[in-house]
């Protein structure tokens, strides 16, 4: 497979917002797997991060900001998987809030400048009811899933001064 030409890479202004989210949550949730894909031999607990197609915003802002809605799925096994998945969902919220408050810098990716919950954590009965792409027809009966949606704003790292600065 051919790599992207350097000229194309040089055009890129924003990193995928999922990469920012993965970094923030991996740092904020030690001991928890945080991924954007489910492995064939997946172990739980797991936090799964996916950008939603229903919202995205780029308005030509010279500061190069990106906004996106992100679905966060928290999977936990029994015993106590239902309660633990709810608690993990709350831990995700706290990790995002803390990163936002400190204007988290993700080297090579940018800054988290805003995080807002747009739908509260809710129990989802199986993977097939999930929003977005479905990877499994059903979750194993011993695994519980909670889903929350967030709206994030990221700003790219400034590599050179703006013309009016």
PDB file of N, CA, C and O in Angstrom, residues 31-74:
ATOM      1  N   UNK A  31      -5.554   1.785  33.287  1.00  0.00           N
ATOM      2  CA  UNK A  31      -5.999   0.419  33.515  1.00  0.00           C
ATOM      3  C   UNK A  31      -7.219   0.015  32.698  1.00  0.00           C
ATOM      4  O   UNK A  31      -7.676  -1.119  32.789  1.00  0.00           O
ATOM      5  N   UNK A  32      -7.753   0.927  31.890  1.00  0.00           N
ATOM      6  CA  UNK A  32      -8.924   0.643  31.055  1.00  0.00           C
ATOM      7  C   UNK A  32      -8.501   0.691  29.591  1.00  0.00           C
ATOM      8  O   UNK A  32      -7.845   1.645  29.158  1.00  0.00           O
ATOM      9  N   UNK A  33      -8.903  -0.309  28.817  1.00  0.00           N
ATOM     10  CA  UNK A  33      -8.647  -0.292  27.375  1.00  0.00           C
ATOM     11  C   UNK A  33      -9.532   0.776  26.739  1.00  0.00           C
ATOM     12  O   UNK A  33     -10.741   0.811  26.982  1.00  0.00           O
ATOM     13  N   UNK A  34      -8.928   1.651  25.934  1.00  0.00           N
ATOM     14  CA  UNK A  34      -9.658   2.696  25.208  1.00  0.00           C
ATOM     15  C   UNK A  34      -9.252   2.556  23.748  1.00  0.00           C
ATOM     16  O   UNK A  34      -8.087   2.724  23.402  1.00  0.00           O
ATOM     17  N   UNK A  35     -10.234   2.250  22.882  1.00  0.00           N
ATOM     18  CA  UNK A  35      -9.958   1.979  21.472  1.00  0.00           C
ATOM     19  C   UNK A  35     -11.028   2.596  20.585  1.00  0.00           C
ATOM     20  O   UNK A  35     -12.076   3.015  21.066  1.00  0.00           O
ATOM     21  N   UNK A  36     -10.771   2.566  19.281  1.00  0.00           N
ATOM     22  CA  UNK A  36     -11.787   2.976  18.319  1.00  0.00           C
ATOM     23  C   UNK A  36     -12.302   1.792  17.516  1.00  0.00           C
ATOM     24  O   UNK A  36     -13.203   1.947  16.706  1.00  0.00           O
ATOM     25  N   UNK A  37     -11.740   0.623  17.744  1.00  0.00           N
ATOM     26  CA  UNK A  37     -12.194  -0.620  17.113  1.00  0.00           C
ATOM     27  C   UNK A  37     -12.261  -1.716  18.170  1.00  0.00           C
ATOM     28  O   UNK A  37     -11.544  -1.666  19.171  1.00  0.00           O
ATOM     29  N   UNK A  38     -13.083  -2.712  17.912  1.00  0.00           N
ATOM     30  CA  UNK A  38     -13.197  -3.861  18.810  1.00  0.00           C
ATOM     31  C   UNK A  38     -12.368  -5.000  18.233  1.00  0.00           C
ATOM     32  O   UNK A  38     -12.508  -5.347  17.057  1.00  0.00           O
ATOM     33  N   UNK A  39     -11.513  -5.570  19.060  1.00  0.00           N
ATOM     34  CA  UNK A  39     -10.660  -6.688  18.632  1.00  0.00           C
ATOM     35  C   UNK A  39     -11.480  -7.978  18.558  1.00  0.00           C
ATOM     36  O   UNK A  39     -12.501  -8.117  19.237  1.00  0.00           O
ATOM     37  N   UNK A  40     -11.018  -8.917  17.742  1.00  0.00           N
ATOM     38  CA  UNK A  40     -11.692 -10.217  17.649  1.00  0.00           C
ATOM     39  C   UNK A  40     -11.734 -10.918  18.993  1.00  0.00           C
ATOM     40  O   UNK A  40     -12.704 -11.592  19.316  1.00  0.00           O
ATOM     41  N   UNK A  41     -10.684 -10.779  19.777  1.00  0.00           N
ATOM     42  CA  UNK A  41     -10.606 -11.433  21.089  1.00  0.00           C
ATOM     43  C   UNK A  41     -10.717 -10.387  22.209  1.00  0.00           C
ATOM     44  O   UNK A  41      -9.976 -10.432  23.175  1.00  0.00           O
ATOM     45  N   UNK A  42     -11.670  -9.483  22.086  1.00  0.00           N
ATOM     46  CA  UNK A  42     -11.789  -8.342  22.993  1.00  0.00           C
ATOM     47  C   UNK A  42     -11.985  -8.767  24.443  1.00  0.00           C
ATOM     48  O   UNK A  42     -12.752  -9.670  24.734  1.00  0.00           O
ATOM     49  N   UNK A  43     -11.267  -8.085  25.332  1.00  0.00           N
ATOM     50  CA  UNK A  43     -11.433  -8.252  26.774  1.00  0.00           C
ATOM     51  C   UNK A  43     -12.056  -6.977  27.315  1.00  0.00           C
ATOM     52  O   UNK A  43     -11.904  -5.899  26.739  1.00  0.00           O
ATOM     53  N   UNK A  44     -12.734  -7.107  28.411  1.00  0.00           N
ATOM     54  CA  UNK A  44     -13.453  -5.985  29.014  1.00  0.00           C
ATOM     55  C   UNK A  44     -12.922  -5.747  30.413  1.00  0.00           C
ATOM     56  O   UNK A  44     -12.400  -6.656  31.023  1.00  0.00           O
ATOM     57  N   UNK A  45     -13.017  -4.525  30.947  1.00  0.00           N
ATOM     58  CA  UNK A  45     -13.748  -3.361  30.463  1.00  0.00           C
ATOM     59  C   UNK A  45     -13.084  -2.705  29.255  1.00  0.00           C
ATOM     60  O   UNK A  45     -11.875  -2.797  29.055  1.00  0.00           O
ATOM     61  N   UNK A  46     -13.922  -2.012  28.492  1.00  0.00           N
ATOM     62  CA  UNK A  46     -13.494  -1.352  27.268  1.00  0.00           C
ATOM     63  C   UNK A  46     -14.269  -0.049  27.114  1.00  0.00           C
ATOM     64  O   UNK A  46     -15.481  -0.019  27.351  1.00  0.00           O
ATOM     65  N   UNK A  47     -13.572   0.997  26.711  1.00  0.00           N
ATOM     66  CA  UNK A  47     -14.208   2.243  26.282  1.00  0.00           C
ATOM     67  C   UNK A  47     -13.948   2.356  24.785  1.00  0.00           C
ATOM     68  O   UNK A  47     -12.797   2.307  24.346  1.00  0.00           O
ATOM     69  N   UNK A  48     -15.025   2.473  24.023  1.00  0.00           N
ATOM     70  CA  UNK A  48     -14.951   2.555  22.567  1.00  0.00           C
ATOM     71  C   UNK A  48     -15.363   3.959  22.140  1.00  0.00           C
ATOM     72  O   UNK A  48     -16.404   4.460  22.570  1.00  0.00           O
ATOM     73  N   UNK A  49     -14.556   4.602  21.303  1.00  0.00           N
ATOM     74  CA  UNK A  49     -14.756   5.983  20.875  1.00  0.00           C
ATOM     75  C   UNK A  49     -15.033   6.002  19.382  1.00  0.00           C
ATOM     76  O   UNK A  49     -14.261   5.440  18.607  1.00  0.00           O
ATOM     77  N   UNK A  50     -16.125   6.686  18.981  1.00  0.00           N
ATOM     78  CA  UNK A  50     -16.465   6.813  17.564  1.00  0.00           C
ATOM     79  C   UNK A  50     -17.014   8.198  17.263  1.00  0.00           C
ATOM     80  O   UNK A  50     -17.877   8.693  17.980  1.00  0.00           O
ATOM     81  N   UNK A  51     -16.531   8.805  16.198  1.00  0.00           N
ATOM     82  CA  UNK A  51     -17.105  10.076  15.731  1.00  0.00           C
ATOM     83  C   UNK A  51     -18.440   9.773  15.076  1.00  0.00           C
ATOM     84  O   UNK A  51     -18.569   8.808  14.318  1.00  0.00           O
ATOM     85  N   UNK A  52     -19.443  10.615  15.349  1.00  0.00           N
ATOM     86  CA  UNK A  52     -20.754  10.455  14.746  1.00  0.00           C
ATOM     87  C   UNK A  52     -20.859  11.307  13.487  1.00  0.00           C
ATOM     88  O   UNK A  52     -20.336  12.423  13.439  1.00  0.00           O
ATOM     89  N   UNK A  53     -21.539  10.789  12.506  1.00  0.00           N
ATOM     90  CA  UNK A  53     -21.689  11.498  11.232  1.00  0.00           C
ATOM     91  C   UNK A  53     -22.752  12.599  11.300  1.00  0.00           C
ATOM     92  O   UNK A  53     -22.839  13.422  10.404  1.00  0.00           O
ATOM     93  N   UNK A  54     -23.535  12.623  12.371  1.00  0.00           N
ATOM     94  CA  UNK A  54     -24.664  13.540  12.451  1.00  0.00           C
ATOM     95  C   UNK A  54     -24.275  14.990  12.719  1.00  0.00           C
ATOM     96  O   UNK A  54     -25.084  15.886  12.543  1.00  0.00           O
ATOM     97  N   UNK A  55     -23.048  15.253  13.150  1.00  0.00           N
ATOM     98  CA  UNK A  55     -22.631  16.628  13.426  1.00  0.00           C
ATOM     99  C   UNK A  55     -21.144  16.784  13.187  1.00  0.00           C
ATOM    100  O   UNK A  55     -20.347  15.950  13.598  1.00  0.00           O
ATOM    101  N   UNK A  56     -20.796  17.856  12.543  1.00  0.00           N
ATOM    102  CA  UNK A  56     -19.412  18.252  12.370  1.00  0.00           C
ATOM    103  C   UNK A  56     -19.433  19.708  11.960  1.00  0.00           C
ATOM    104  O   UNK A  56     -20.358  20.148  11.284  1.00  0.00           O
ATOM    105  N   UNK A  57     -18.457  20.463  12.382  1.00  0.00           N
ATOM    106  CA  UNK A  57     -18.502  21.888  12.096  1.00  0.00           C
ATOM    107  C   UNK A  57     -17.102  22.414  11.845  1.00  0.00           C
ATOM    108  O   UNK A  57     -16.211  22.244  12.657  1.00  0.00           O
ATOM    109  N   UNK A  58     -16.944  23.024  10.711  1.00  0.00           N
ATOM    110  CA  UNK A  58     -15.745  23.795  10.415  1.00  0.00           C
ATOM    111  C   UNK A  58     -16.231  25.000   9.638  1.00  0.00           C
ATOM    112  O   UNK A  58     -16.795  24.868   8.551  1.00  0.00           O
ATOM    113  N   UNK A  59     -16.068  26.169  10.198  1.00  0.00           N
ATOM    114  CA  UNK A  59     -16.616  27.372   9.592  1.00  0.00           C
ATOM    115  C   UNK A  59     -15.587  28.282   8.980  1.00  0.00           C
ATOM    116  O   UNK A  59     -15.818  29.477   8.868  1.00  0.00           O
ATOM    117  N   UNK A  60     -14.437  27.760   8.594  1.00  0.00           N
ATOM    118  CA  UNK A  60     -13.402  28.591   7.992  1.00  0.00           C
ATOM    119  C   UNK A  60     -12.612  29.388   9.006  1.00  0.00           C
ATOM    120  O   UNK A  60     -11.913  30.327   8.653  1.00  0.00           O
ATOM    121  N   UNK A  61     -12.699  29.030  10.264  1.00  0.00           N
ATOM    122  CA  UNK A  61     -12.025  29.733  11.346  1.00  0.00           C
ATOM    123  C   UNK A  61     -10.512  29.657  11.158  1.00  0.00           C
ATOM    124  O   UNK A  61      -9.958  28.571  11.001  1.00  0.00           O
ATOM    125  N   UNK A  62      -9.856  30.821  11.181  1.00  0.00           N
ATOM    126  CA  UNK A  62      -8.407  30.858  11.005  1.00  0.00           C
ATOM    127  C   UNK A  62      -7.650  30.162  12.133  1.00  0.00           C
ATOM    128  O   UNK A  62      -6.480  29.863  12.002  1.00  0.00           O
ATOM    129  N   UNK A  63      -8.316  29.936  13.245  1.00  0.00           N
ATOM    130  CA  UNK A  63      -7.661  29.237  14.348  1.00  0.00           C
ATOM    131  C   UNK A  63      -7.652  27.733  14.123  1.00  0.00           C
ATOM    132  O   UNK A  63      -7.094  26.993  14.902  1.00  0.00           O
ATOM    133  N   UNK A  64      -8.287  27.284  13.050  1.00  0.00           N
ATOM    134  CA  UNK A  64      -8.322  25.872  12.693  1.00  0.00           C
ATOM    135  C   UNK A  64      -8.904  25.019  13.809  1.00  0.00           C
ATOM    136  O   UNK A  64      -8.232  24.201  14.400  1.00  0.00           O
ATOM    137  N   UNK A  65     -10.177  25.272  14.100  1.00  0.00           N
ATOM    138  CA  UNK A  65     -10.872  24.447  15.085  1.00  0.00           C
ATOM    139  C   UNK A  65     -11.748  23.434  14.369  1.00  0.00           C
ATOM    140  O   UNK A  65     -12.138  23.617  13.214  1.00  0.00           O
ATOM    141  N   UNK A  66     -12.036  22.359  15.056  1.00  0.00           N
ATOM    142  CA  UNK A  66     -12.913  21.312  14.550  1.00  0.00           C
ATOM    143  C   UNK A  66     -13.858  20.947  15.676  1.00  0.00           C
ATOM    144  O   UNK A  66     -13.451  20.871  16.843  1.00  0.00           O
ATOM    145  N   UNK A  67     -15.117  20.741  15.346  1.00  0.00           N
ATOM    146  CA  UNK A  67     -16.108  20.293  16.311  1.00  0.00           C
ATOM    147  C   UNK A  67     -16.705  18.999  15.809  1.00  0.00           C
ATOM    148  O   UNK A  67     -16.931  18.834  14.614  1.00  0.00           O
ATOM    149  N   UNK A  68     -16.977  18.087  16.748  1.00  0.00           N
ATOM    150  CA  UNK A  68     -17.575  16.814  16.366  1.00  0.00           C
ATOM    151  C   UNK A  68     -18.345  16.230  17.529  1.00  0.00           C
ATOM    152  O   UNK A  68     -18.030  16.484  18.691  1.00  0.00           O
ATOM    153  N   UNK A  69     -19.366  15.450  17.193  1.00  0.00           N
ATOM    154  CA  UNK A  69     -20.050  14.638  18.188  1.00  0.00           C
ATOM    155  C   UNK A  69     -19.374  13.278  18.210  1.00  0.00           C
ATOM    156  O   UNK A  69     -19.078  12.703  17.158  1.00  0.00           O
ATOM    157  N   UNK A  70     -19.133  12.811  19.420  1.00  0.00           N
ATOM    158  CA  UNK A  70     -18.443  11.543  19.632  1.00  0.00           C
ATOM    159  C   UNK A  70     -19.336  10.643  20.472  1.00  0.00           C
ATOM    160  O   UNK A  70     -19.860  11.078  21.498  1.00  0.00           O
ATOM    161  N   UNK A  71     -19.499   9.398  20.050  1.00  0.00           N
ATOM    162  CA  UNK A  71     -20.186   8.397  20.872  1.00  0.00           C
ATOM    163  C   UNK A  71     -19.132   7.646  21.671  1.00  0.00           C
ATOM    164  O   UNK A  71     -18.112   7.217  21.127  1.00  0.00           O
ATOM    165  N   UNK A  72     -19.391   7.519  22.966  1.00  0.00           N
ATOM    166  CA  UNK A  72     -18.502   6.780  23.852  1.00  0.00           C
ATOM    167  C   UNK A  72     -19.296   5.600  24.406  1.00  0.00           C
ATOM    168  O   UNK A  72     -20.319   5.792  25.071  1.00  0.00           O
ATOM    169  N   UNK A  73     -18.827   4.396  24.088  1.00  0.00           N
ATOM    170  CA  UNK A  73     -19.461   3.170  24.566  1.00  0.00           C
ATOM    171  C   UNK A  73     -18.589   2.597  25.680  1.00  0.00           C
ATOM    172  O   UNK A  73     -17.386   2.445  25.491  1.00  0.00           O
ATOM    173  N   UNK A  74     -19.207   2.281  26.812  1.00  0.00           N
ATOM    174  CA  UNK A  74     -18.490   1.671  27.935  1.00  0.00           C
ATOM    175  C   UNK A  74     -19.013   0.252  28.117  1.00  0.00           C
ATOM    176  O   UNK A  74     -20.207   0.052  28.363  1.00  0.00           O
TER     177      UNK A  74
END
